[in-house]
Amino acid sequence: MSQIMPNAPMPTEMKLIHNLFWTLLTKPAEFPISFSLDGTRIRGLQMPSMAKRKRIDANIDEITIEARVKEAGIRVLIEMTLYKDYPVLEWVVWLKNEGDHPTPLIENLKAMDMNLVGDNPVLHHFKGDFYNISGFEPFEVSLTPGIKKELAPVGGRACDPEFPYYRIAFKDHGYTIAIGWPCQWASSFEGKDDGVHIEVGQQTVSLKLNPGEQIRTPRITLMGWQGGQERAINLWRRWYLAHILPRHDGLPLKPYIVGHGADEHEEFTGATEQNQIEWIEKFNRLQIPFDVWWIDAGWYPCWSSDGERRWWETGTWKPDPERFPNGFRPISDKLHSQDGQLLIWFEPERVRPGTELDQEHPELLLSSDVDDNKLLNLGDSKAREWVTGRILDTIKGNGIDVYRQDHNFPPLSRWQANDAEDRKGMNENLYVQGYLDFWDELLFENPSLWIDSCSSGGRRNDLETMRRSVPLHYTDYGYGDHAVKLAFQRTMHEWIPYFKEFTLSWDKHKPTRWNEKEDSFGFHCGMAPMLFPTFDIKRDDYDFELIRKMIGVWKQIADLVLYGDYYALTPFHKSASQWVAKQFDSPADGRGYVQAIRLQECDEPSLTVRLHAIDPLSEYELVNPETGETLEVSGKNLAEKGLTVSLEKRQGQIWIYRRM
C-alpha cells in the first residue's frame, strides 16, 4: 500500500499536529501569539475565560478561545481550525476594544511567535512574482544557532517579491507554513540550539483601538510531515486540493481551455458585442473547443485625457454603452447555450482621475503623493457597500461566471499616508478585513461564481486570498520564454496547483501576445490546468488541425496536472541549454504521465529519468499521445533503470502510463 498510495497522511504526521493542538488547548499561556501594550510584552493567553469546540464535518473541528486583558478592555479571540484528514492546524487572532476609551498602544502584534523543535533545521523559501526573471526561485537557508532570516514583501501586496509559503525541514520531520495576509506581512526565522524560533505578523502595528473596533492577525497554516521534500510537496498539494481550491457549482474545479478574441487595440479596448460574438462563432466553426471566454481590461468607459481609450483608466464599472449597448448579456447567453462560461476583468481598487468613483465618491478613496492612482478604501464600510453593490449588479445583470480582479499598483503608501501617528497599520488592517468581506459577499450572492486573483501578475496570492480564488494569470513576466516559465511553473505546481499558462513561443517569434504561426513546442511548455492557446482568431493561416491535436493531448493529461501528485525530475533552472522533465501520478488508479522537454539550446540529445510512485511488481503500458506509439515496461525497470527520451532540440515528449 505504501507504494500505491505514497503520499497519504501517516499517523505519525497526524500526531505532530494533534500533539501541538492539545498543548495549545490545555496550556493557553503557551499559545504562540504576542503583542505589546504600552511597551509591556504579552505572550500567550492569560486566564482564558472560554473555549468552544464545534465540529464542522467529519474532518474539520473549529475551536474558539476567548481571553481578556481586563485592565486594557481588550478581548482576545483565537479561531483555530483542526483538520482530521491531514496534519494541519490553522489559527487567526482578533483583538477587540470592549471598553469605553481607546486602548493602550498595541504594538508588534504577532500571529505566530513560537519555537519548532528539531535537529539541523533548513528553511526553504521562495521568491514571489515581481516582473523579473528571478521570480519564483527557491532558496535554502541552514538555520544554525544564531542565523536569522527575515522576509517581507514590499508595497503592500503579499507576494511582491517574497512568497508567503515556507517549508522547514529538520533531520527526521518538517513543517510547512503559509501566511494568510493579502497585504504587508513580515516573518523571521532564527536558528536556536533546539530548533527554530519563528515570528509572523502584519509588518507594522502601532495603534490604539477605539471603542468597538477590532483588528485581526494573518491566518497561520501549519502542516506537519515526515520524509523528504517530495512528500512535503504532495501532502500539501493533496490538502490544498481537498480544502482550499474553490469549487464551481459545488463540484471540484476542472481543467479548462480559454477562448479569446481581441483586435489590435490595447488589451480589450477594441472589444465589442459584435466582434466577441463573431469570434465565438469562429471558434465553433473551426471546432476548437473552449470552456471559458476571456474578456480582459478595457471593456468599460476608459477615455484618457488625450481622447484615447486606455485600459488603465479604471473607476467606472459599467460596460461601455458604445461598444456593448446590451451589456454582456448577449455574449453570456450565447456561451451558456453551449455550456461555456464568461470571464470579465475588473480592477475596482484602482480609481483614476475623472472616472465615476473619483467624481462622485471622492470620500471613499485614499491617495498619496506617490502618483495619481487613488485606492478605493475597502476598510470603509461605505466604500465596500458601494463597490459590492455595483459589482454584484454587473455580475448578475450580465451573466458573468468568472470574476477576475486585478490590482496594478502598490497600496502601502496610501494606507500609511492616511494613518494617524497612534494608528499605524490600522488602515491596512481594516482594508484586509474589507477586502475579504467583499469577496465573501460576491461568492455568497453568486453560488456558482468563481474568482480569478490577479495583481500585476501573481503579487497577491497568499493563502487567505487563495481560499476564495485561483491565480489564473500568475505572472506578467516571460509569457513566451520557455525555460523561464517552466521554472515558474515548477514553484506553482508545488504550492498553488491551479493556474493558467500561455502557449507562446518567443524564441521563434517576436515577443507578442500571439504566436505568428502554430507551434506544438509552445503547447508542450504550456501544459497547465488552464490552457490559453495563443493564436489570433482573426487570422485564417494557422494549422488549426495541429492546434486541435495539441488541445487533444492536453485533454488527456489535464486532470493529472491538476489532481495528480507532482514530481520534478530535473533540477530547478532557467536555462534554455538544459532539459526539463516532470511527472504527475495518480496512485489511486495507477496512471500518470511523464514529460521531457529538450529546450532550444540544449546539446544533450537524450535524458533518462527515473519515475516515482511506481509499483515494481506491476507491468505498465506507456502511450505517446502525439504519435500513438505504445510501450510495455515493467515497473521495476521504470523505477530502477528509468525511461530514456531522445529528442531533437526544441521538442517535447509525453508518455502517459497505466498500471496493467
XYZ file of C-alpha atoms in Angstrom:
660
model
C 0.000 0.000 0.000
C 2.863 2.414 0.725
C 3.921 2.077 -2.900
C 0.396 2.500 -4.263
C -0.585 5.462 -2.051
C 2.789 7.058 -1.284
C 1.555 10.485 -0.150
C -1.392 9.692 2.106
C -1.099 11.207 5.613
C 0.674 8.957 8.121
C -0.373 8.536 11.759
C 2.973 9.890 12.956
C 2.413 13.061 10.909
C -1.058 13.491 12.353
C 0.441 13.230 15.841
C 2.888 16.056 15.107
C -0.020 18.448 14.710
C -2.532 16.915 17.116
C 0.013 16.915 19.944
C 0.713 20.572 19.255
C -3.006 21.322 19.183
C -3.638 19.714 22.567
C -0.674 21.539 24.068
C -2.098 24.862 22.926
C -5.592 23.962 24.048
C -4.570 22.798 27.526
C -1.748 25.298 28.081
C -3.110 28.598 26.763
C -0.230 30.535 28.308
C 1.935 28.841 25.661
C -0.263 29.854 22.727
C 2.125 31.272 20.100
C 0.856 34.862 19.925
C 2.331 38.038 21.341
C 1.918 41.808 21.414
C 2.930 44.806 23.461
C 0.684 47.160 25.445
C 2.357 50.498 26.160
C 5.703 48.712 25.995
C 4.799 45.709 28.164
C 5.181 42.440 26.257
C 2.328 39.905 26.492
C 2.781 36.322 25.269
C 0.168 33.615 25.144
C -3.246 33.830 26.759
C -3.574 34.848 30.366
C -6.608 33.420 32.208
C -8.722 32.374 29.187
C -12.386 32.698 30.010
C -13.959 30.489 27.388
C -13.174 27.725 24.874
C -15.738 26.372 22.452
C -15.390 23.468 20.074
C -17.580 22.976 17.023
C -17.493 20.052 14.614
C -17.898 21.407 11.071
C -17.842 17.990 9.420
C -16.147 14.638 9.888
C -12.753 16.147 9.050
C -12.798 19.686 10.483
C -13.138 20.980 14.027
C -13.313 24.692 14.819
C -12.199 25.871 18.235
C -12.565 29.391 19.597
C -10.768 30.590 22.711
C -11.510 33.884 24.421
C -9.399 35.772 26.899
C -9.358 39.320 28.161
C -6.760 41.858 29.106
C -9.113 43.437 31.628
C -7.076 46.450 32.572
C -6.963 47.453 28.876
C -10.520 46.490 27.951
C -9.258 44.154 25.221
C -10.879 40.879 24.259
C -8.543 38.372 22.590
C -10.307 35.830 20.386
C -8.453 32.950 18.757
C -10.128 30.969 15.996
C -8.465 27.605 15.357
C -9.178 25.025 12.680
C -8.028 21.441 13.212
C -8.131 19.076 10.244
C -8.705 15.393 10.906
C -7.811 14.083 7.450
C -4.488 15.950 7.127
C -1.852 17.022 9.654
C -2.853 20.693 9.522
C -3.670 23.287 12.181
C -4.655 26.892 11.457
C -5.370 29.937 13.586
C -6.170 33.634 13.373
C -6.288 36.082 16.282
C -8.673 39.009 16.818
C -8.215 41.881 19.263
C -11.271 43.972 20.121
C -11.700 47.019 22.339
C -14.682 46.301 24.568
C -14.084 49.319 26.756
C -15.315 52.909 26.705
C -11.952 54.515 25.958
C -9.107 53.968 23.472
C -6.799 51.099 24.376
C -3.171 51.493 25.336
C -0.788 51.434 22.383
C -0.785 47.969 20.763
C 2.494 47.151 19.003
C 4.334 44.235 17.393
C 1.273 42.010 17.143
C 2.449 38.519 16.176
C 0.130 35.791 14.959
C 2.981 33.317 15.323
C 5.679 33.639 17.976
C 6.866 30.119 18.663
C 9.636 27.563 18.628
C 9.591 24.484 16.413
C 11.873 21.793 17.772
C 14.173 19.599 15.711
C 17.724 18.931 14.571
C 19.553 20.556 11.648
C 16.807 22.959 10.533
C 16.773 24.161 6.935
C 14.419 26.890 5.738
C 13.052 26.513 2.202
C 11.658 29.813 0.930
C 10.796 31.260 -2.467
C 10.600 34.467 -4.402
C 7.162 35.624 -5.384
C 6.206 37.432 -8.572
C 7.679 40.847 -9.352
C 8.067 41.017 -13.149
C 11.597 39.691 -13.001
C 13.470 36.650 -14.257
C 14.276 35.901 -10.601
C 10.616 35.314 -9.791
C 9.566 32.055 -8.109
C 13.157 30.999 -7.338
C 13.691 28.571 -4.429
C 16.236 29.197 -1.678
C 17.612 27.158 1.204
C 18.987 28.591 4.441
C 20.637 26.391 7.058
C 19.348 27.809 10.339
C 22.254 27.033 12.612
C 22.042 28.679 16.050
C 22.163 32.457 15.705
C 21.393 32.556 11.987
C 18.313 34.672 11.292
C 16.348 35.166 8.064
C 13.816 37.979 7.781
C 11.385 38.132 4.868
C 8.637 40.552 3.833
C 7.024 41.867 0.645
C 7.266 45.482 -0.490
C 4.500 47.906 -1.308
C 1.606 46.088 0.345
C 0.939 43.132 -1.972
C 1.542 39.755 -0.364
C 3.782 38.067 -2.973
C 5.805 41.061 -4.208
C 8.580 39.887 -4.204
C 8.577 37.391 -1.311
C 6.355 34.313 -1.227
C 4.371 33.681 1.994
C 4.847 29.903 1.829
C 7.676 28.023 3.570
C 8.976 24.615 4.486
C 11.206 23.993 7.497
C 12.991 20.656 7.230
C 14.512 19.020 10.281
C 16.545 15.818 10.322
C 13.549 13.460 10.560
C 10.467 15.654 10.058
C 9.366 19.087 8.933
C 6.678 21.763 8.863
C 5.031 23.678 6.067
C 3.928 27.217 6.946
C 1.662 29.547 4.995
C 0.778 33.142 5.847
C -2.771 34.222 5.047
C -2.423 38.002 4.717
C -3.096 39.747 1.381
C -1.035 42.811 2.232
C 2.160 43.714 4.122
C 3.213 40.811 6.345
C 6.636 40.120 7.857
C 8.331 36.912 9.008
C 11.538 35.935 10.732
C 13.217 32.558 11.269
C 16.050 32.244 13.771
C 18.101 29.151 14.446
C 18.209 28.000 18.075
C 20.055 25.228 19.884
C 16.950 23.046 19.808
C 15.288 24.189 16.561
C 13.882 27.400 15.092
C 12.113 30.442 16.517
C 9.507 31.897 14.154
C 7.668 35.213 14.230
C 4.951 36.229 11.762
C 2.602 39.194 11.747
C 1.399 42.296 9.974
C 4.641 44.190 9.453
C 3.576 47.432 11.124
C 1.193 47.563 14.067
C 1.467 50.531 16.402
C -2.043 51.684 17.191
C -4.775 52.338 19.689
C -8.143 50.721 19.189
C -11.157 52.936 19.613
C -14.191 51.569 21.482
C -15.840 48.781 19.481
C -13.006 48.433 16.960
C -11.214 45.187 16.230
C -8.155 44.109 14.306
C -7.010 40.687 13.159
C -3.720 38.939 12.532
C -2.643 36.966 9.493
C -4.022 33.430 9.397
C -1.306 30.874 10.109
C -1.432 27.464 8.437
C 0.889 24.812 9.849
C 1.320 21.353 8.327
C 3.495 18.609 9.773
C 5.228 15.996 7.634
C 7.879 13.302 7.685
C 10.166 12.325 4.843
C 11.711 14.367 2.063
C 10.713 17.448 0.112
C 8.708 15.470 -2.442
C 6.487 14.107 0.285
C 6.054 17.553 1.806
C 5.087 18.965 -1.601
C 2.485 16.325 -2.363
C 0.984 16.232 1.107
C 0.463 19.987 0.712
C -0.995 19.601 -2.783
C -3.471 16.984 -1.588
C -4.612 19.090 1.359
C -4.851 22.202 -0.822
C -6.956 20.413 -3.427
C -9.205 18.917 -0.764
C -9.747 22.025 1.366
C -8.533 25.231 -0.324
C -9.220 25.017 -4.063
C -12.551 26.770 -4.722
C -15.427 24.774 -6.141
C -17.672 25.603 -9.062
C -21.368 24.802 -8.671
C -20.413 22.646 -5.686
C -18.050 20.448 -7.706
C -14.247 20.367 -7.761
C -12.858 22.894 -10.223
C -11.962 21.256 -13.537
C -9.206 21.976 -16.050
C -10.435 24.476 -18.611
C -9.470 25.825 -22.044
C -9.652 29.546 -22.756
C -11.277 31.095 -25.809
C -10.456 34.699 -26.582
C -10.565 37.353 -29.251
C -9.158 40.887 -29.256
C -8.327 43.316 -32.029
C -5.173 45.392 -32.378
C -6.104 47.940 -29.726
C -4.608 47.869 -26.220
C -5.948 44.888 -24.310
C -9.732 44.760 -24.915
C -10.336 48.450 -25.540
C -11.480 47.491 -29.038
C -13.776 44.668 -27.919
C -17.447 44.993 -28.908
C -20.568 42.905 -28.590
C -20.379 42.229 -32.310
C -16.748 41.114 -32.567
C -16.893 38.954 -29.419
C -19.894 37.014 -30.764
C -18.257 36.802 -34.181
C -15.104 35.266 -32.735
C -17.017 32.840 -30.510
C -18.779 31.629 -33.637
C -15.461 31.289 -35.449
C -14.060 29.098 -32.665
C -17.141 26.923 -33.095
C -16.770 26.741 -36.890
C -13.115 25.759 -36.566
C -14.093 23.112 -33.983
C -11.592 24.482 -31.486
C -13.056 23.758 -28.048
C -13.062 26.205 -25.183
C -14.697 26.371 -21.768
C -14.123 29.955 -20.640
C -14.422 33.054 -22.858
C -11.915 35.649 -21.629
C -12.586 39.419 -21.827
C -9.798 41.362 -20.164
C -9.180 45.038 -19.390
C -10.785 47.848 -21.364
C -14.487 46.944 -21.745
C -15.733 49.875 -19.608
C -15.706 53.610 -20.434
C -11.969 54.311 -20.229
C -11.279 57.532 -22.095
C -7.994 59.208 -21.212
C -7.269 62.934 -21.258
C -5.768 62.602 -24.745
C -9.048 61.245 -26.150
C -7.896 57.624 -26.454
C -9.269 54.551 -24.745
C -6.700 53.385 -22.186
C -7.402 50.203 -20.262
C -5.848 51.539 -17.056
C -8.372 54.403 -16.751
C -10.377 52.485 -14.165
C -13.148 53.628 -11.861
C -16.330 53.448 -13.981
C -17.603 49.897 -13.678
C -20.225 49.690 -16.397
C -19.987 48.086 -19.844
C -19.127 50.790 -22.366
C -22.549 51.639 -23.888
C -20.968 52.487 -27.258
C -19.456 49.037 -27.667
C -21.772 46.942 -25.500
C -25.218 48.563 -25.840
C -26.840 45.449 -24.314
C -24.103 44.829 -21.773
C -22.569 41.354 -21.839
C -25.890 39.514 -21.763
C -25.944 38.597 -25.499
C -22.425 37.186 -25.119
C -23.081 35.261 -21.911
C -26.381 33.888 -23.250
C -24.580 32.547 -26.293
C -21.854 30.990 -24.143
C -24.299 29.450 -21.694
C -26.229 27.856 -24.552
C -23.082 25.843 -25.344
C -22.014 25.217 -21.715
C -19.400 27.957 -21.845
C -18.511 30.490 -19.142
C -17.813 34.226 -19.334
C -14.779 35.724 -17.578
C -14.626 39.501 -17.124
C -11.690 41.560 -15.797
C -12.122 44.196 -13.073
C -9.775 46.413 -11.087
C -12.033 48.069 -8.510
C -9.279 49.061 -6.097
C -7.613 51.495 -8.516
C -9.524 54.712 -9.207
C -8.261 57.089 -11.865
C -8.944 60.832 -12.103
C -12.157 61.783 -13.852
C -13.860 58.389 -13.537
C -17.221 57.793 -11.900
C -15.864 56.915 -8.458
C -13.398 59.789 -8.471
C -16.047 62.326 -9.435
C -18.990 61.102 -7.378
C -17.426 59.478 -4.288
C -14.025 61.043 -3.529
C -14.669 60.479 0.201
C -14.299 56.724 -0.373
C -10.759 56.996 -1.753
C -7.254 57.058 -0.297
C -4.478 58.951 -2.075
C -0.811 59.717 -1.556
C 1.825 61.917 -3.168
C 3.419 58.933 -4.948
C 1.217 59.164 -8.073
C -2.351 59.943 -9.106
C -3.709 56.435 -8.571
C -6.315 56.534 -5.820
C -7.202 53.497 -3.727
C -10.801 52.522 -3.084
C -10.753 52.207 0.683
C -12.198 48.760 1.294
C -11.666 49.315 5.003
C -14.501 51.858 4.870
C -17.887 50.152 5.129
C -19.457 52.751 2.810
C -16.847 52.100 0.123
C -17.314 48.359 0.492
C -21.085 48.724 0.278
C -20.802 50.811 -2.901
C -18.400 48.516 -4.739
C -20.193 45.351 -3.617
C -23.494 46.660 -4.956
C -22.020 47.808 -8.260
C -20.056 44.611 -8.907
C -22.972 42.388 -7.890
C -25.278 44.251 -10.274
C -22.723 43.886 -13.075
C -22.208 40.168 -12.442
C -25.877 39.282 -12.134
C -27.112 41.576 -14.870
C -24.577 40.351 -17.404
C -24.381 36.628 -16.676
C -20.712 36.718 -15.600
C -19.360 33.368 -14.414
C -15.747 34.216 -13.537
C -14.919 37.454 -11.720
C -11.303 38.387 -12.499
C -9.879 41.007 -10.112
C -6.584 42.751 -10.823
C -4.612 45.200 -8.662
C -1.890 47.086 -10.535
C -0.209 49.428 -8.080
C 1.319 49.080 -4.603
C -1.205 50.274 -1.997
C 1.000 50.530 1.099
C 1.812 54.231 0.765
C -1.904 55.094 0.642
C -2.571 53.355 3.951
C 0.488 54.853 5.595
C -0.223 58.383 4.359
C -3.653 58.242 5.956
C -2.677 56.644 9.289
C -2.545 58.882 12.353
C 0.593 58.712 14.490
C -1.111 56.453 17.040
C -2.921 54.402 14.359
C -0.060 52.956 12.306
C -1.242 49.844 10.482
C -4.934 50.486 11.122
C -5.908 51.386 7.563
C -4.192 48.268 6.241
C -5.801 46.015 8.823
C -9.291 47.329 8.149
C -8.573 47.052 4.426
C -7.733 43.352 4.722
C -10.961 42.742 6.608
C -12.951 44.649 3.990
C -11.250 43.034 1.007
C -12.048 39.528 2.276
C -15.601 40.515 3.242
C -16.121 41.967 -0.246
C -15.145 38.708 -1.936
C -17.144 36.651 0.546
C -20.233 38.690 -0.276
C -19.721 38.204 -4.028
C -19.433 34.451 -3.540
C -22.374 34.268 -1.142
C -24.670 36.142 -3.524
C -23.486 34.131 -6.551
C -23.050 30.466 -5.525
C -21.814 29.441 -8.979
C -19.302 32.316 -9.285
C -15.587 31.694 -9.121
C -12.846 34.299 -8.761
C -9.531 34.806 -10.535
C -6.995 36.630 -8.357
C -4.576 38.822 -10.294
C -2.265 41.596 -9.119
C 0.166 42.732 -11.802
C 0.513 39.013 -12.379
C 0.778 36.980 -9.176
C 1.593 39.546 -6.493
C -1.327 38.811 -4.140
C -1.688 35.044 -3.902
C -1.460 34.467 -0.158
C -3.456 31.569 1.266
C -6.292 33.754 2.600
C -6.838 35.024 -0.944
C -6.496 31.541 -2.411
C -9.308 30.253 -0.200
C -11.611 32.345 -2.352
C -9.942 32.275 -5.768
C -7.458 30.816 -8.214
C -4.496 32.721 -9.719
C -5.093 32.162 -13.423
C -2.626 34.843 -14.521
C 0.167 34.051 -12.094
C 2.819 36.306 -13.685
C 3.248 39.120 -16.202
C 6.812 38.028 -16.970
C 8.157 35.832 -19.740
C 4.929 34.577 -21.352
C 6.848 33.027 -24.240
C 10.248 32.398 -22.624
C 10.117 28.621 -22.305
C 12.922 27.994 -19.807
C 11.771 30.771 -17.504
C 8.103 29.892 -17.464
C 8.808 26.172 -16.952
C 10.784 27.183 -13.856
C 7.955 29.445 -12.699
C 5.501 26.587 -13.218
C 7.597 24.327 -11.006
C 7.049 26.543 -7.964
C 3.376 26.950 -8.798
C 2.916 23.176 -9.055
C 4.431 22.839 -5.586
C 2.220 25.413 -3.889
C -0.807 26.602 -5.891
C -1.915 23.818 -8.256
C -4.492 25.717 -10.351
C -3.178 28.339 -12.798
C -3.282 29.283 -16.461
C -0.462 29.054 -18.983
C 0.047 30.503 -22.450
C 1.354 28.538 -25.450
C 3.501 31.423 -26.669
C 6.970 30.875 -28.179
C 9.236 33.910 -28.214
C 12.347 32.101 -29.414
C 10.749 31.724 -32.860
C 8.551 34.815 -32.864
C 8.960 38.340 -31.570
C 7.576 38.951 -28.064
C 3.870 39.476 -28.645
C 0.546 38.237 -27.338
C 0.056 35.978 -30.379
C 2.213 33.318 -31.994
C 2.916 34.106 -35.614
C 2.163 30.508 -36.557
C 1.175 27.204 -34.968
C 3.728 25.821 -32.509
C 3.447 22.393 -30.866
C 6.502 23.161 -28.714
C 4.633 26.094 -27.187
C 1.880 23.665 -26.198
C 4.438 21.335 -24.596
C 5.690 24.216 -22.454
C 2.156 25.333 -21.589
C 0.577 22.216 -20.098
C -1.168 23.749 -17.066
C -4.617 23.184 -15.519
C -5.935 26.088 -17.584
C -4.735 26.200 -21.183
C -4.626 29.507 -23.107
C -3.858 28.722 -26.781
C -2.216 31.872 -28.130
C -3.287 32.050 -31.737
C -5.025 35.041 -33.301
C -8.619 34.074 -34.091
C -8.891 36.905 -36.644
C -6.452 35.095 -38.949
C -7.068 32.060 -41.152
C -3.489 30.953 -41.898
C -2.815 28.717 -38.896
C -2.593 24.947 -38.976
C -5.802 24.542 -36.970
C -5.573 20.772 -37.243
C -2.335 20.869 -35.268
C -3.918 23.183 -32.684
C -6.846 20.791 -32.291
C -4.422 17.883 -31.959
C -2.386 19.552 -29.204
C -5.531 20.537 -27.337
C -6.479 16.858 -27.533
C -3.120 15.930 -25.979
C -3.728 18.427 -23.160
C -7.179 16.944 -22.529
C -5.638 13.513 -21.931
C -3.347 14.760 -19.151
C -5.062 17.879 -17.739
C -6.760 16.091 -14.839
C -3.389 14.652 -13.820
C -1.700 18.084 -13.925
C -4.312 19.376 -11.505
C -5.098 16.441 -9.247
C -2.060 14.178 -9.530
C 0.978 14.051 -7.280
C 3.813 16.141 -8.689
C 7.461 15.167 -9.094
C 10.142 17.375 -10.623
C 12.558 15.041 -12.409
C 15.240 17.635 -13.225
C 16.817 20.342 -11.044
C 15.387 23.857 -10.877
C 16.904 26.086 -13.577
C 16.029 28.828 -16.064
C 18.453 27.847 -18.797
C 17.496 27.169 -22.424
C 20.543 24.856 -22.658
C 19.110 22.122 -20.427
C 16.294 19.579 -20.244
C 13.170 19.915 -18.125
C 11.271 16.805 -17.046
C 8.359 16.249 -14.696
C 5.891 13.568 -13.657
C 2.303 13.641 -12.434
C 0.941 10.499 -10.827
C -2.496 9.361 -9.676
C -1.722 6.461 -7.325
C -5.362 5.654 -6.672
C -5.902 4.404 -10.217
C -2.325 3.595 -11.244
C -1.965 6.149 -14.017
C 0.070 9.219 -14.672
C 2.368 10.773 -17.210
C 5.958 11.828 -17.619
C 7.041 14.707 -19.844
C 10.537 15.549 -21.066
C 11.396 18.798 -22.844
C 14.673 19.441 -24.628
C 14.993 23.207 -24.694
C 16.171 25.061 -27.752
C 19.858 25.446 -26.828
C 20.352 22.050 -25.146
C 23.211 19.980 -26.611
C 22.381 16.749 -24.756
C 20.448 14.513 -27.196
C 18.793 12.293 -24.570
C 17.652 12.224 -20.977
C 16.979 9.307 -18.641
C 14.531 9.864 -15.803
C 13.533 7.512 -13.005
C 9.856 7.563 -12.203
C 8.329 7.885 -8.758
C 5.366 6.099 -7.168
C 5.829 3.076 -9.442
C 4.888 -0.431 -8.312
C 7.937 -2.603 -9.115
C 5.770 -5.729 -9.159
C 3.425 -4.449 -11.886
C 3.645 -4.044 -15.637
C 2.930 -0.658 -17.212
C 1.613 0.391 -20.582
C 3.003 3.685 -21.893
C 1.335 5.644 -24.694
C 2.676 8.648 -26.596
C -0.495 10.721 -27.207
C 1.026 12.607 -30.145
C 2.239 9.606 -32.147
C 0.111 6.764 -30.778
C 3.242 4.714 -30.055
C 2.873 2.243 -27.157
C 5.375 0.521 -24.887
C 5.105 -2.175 -22.229
C 7.647 -1.784 -19.444
C 7.994 -3.420 -16.043
C 7.590 -1.233 -13.000
C 10.971 -2.423 -11.798
C 12.670 -1.058 -14.907
C 10.825 2.277 -14.708
C 11.787 2.722 -11.076
C 15.366 1.450 -11.272
C 16.622 1.974 -14.837
C 14.244 4.747 -15.768
C 12.827 5.950 -19.046
C 15.153 7.336 -21.705
C 13.873 10.039 -24.038
C 15.771 11.149 -27.148
C 14.678 14.327 -28.913
C 15.860 16.989 -31.277
C 16.371 20.467 -29.898
C 13.163 22.346 -29.177
C 10.998 19.273 -28.805
C 8.909 17.743 -26.057
C 7.556 14.261 -25.460
C 4.798 12.935 -23.223
C 4.288 9.344 -22.133
C 1.013 8.524 -20.413
C 1.367 5.373 -18.310
C -1.156 2.962 -16.849
C -0.594 0.110 -14.421
C -1.743 -3.089 -16.135
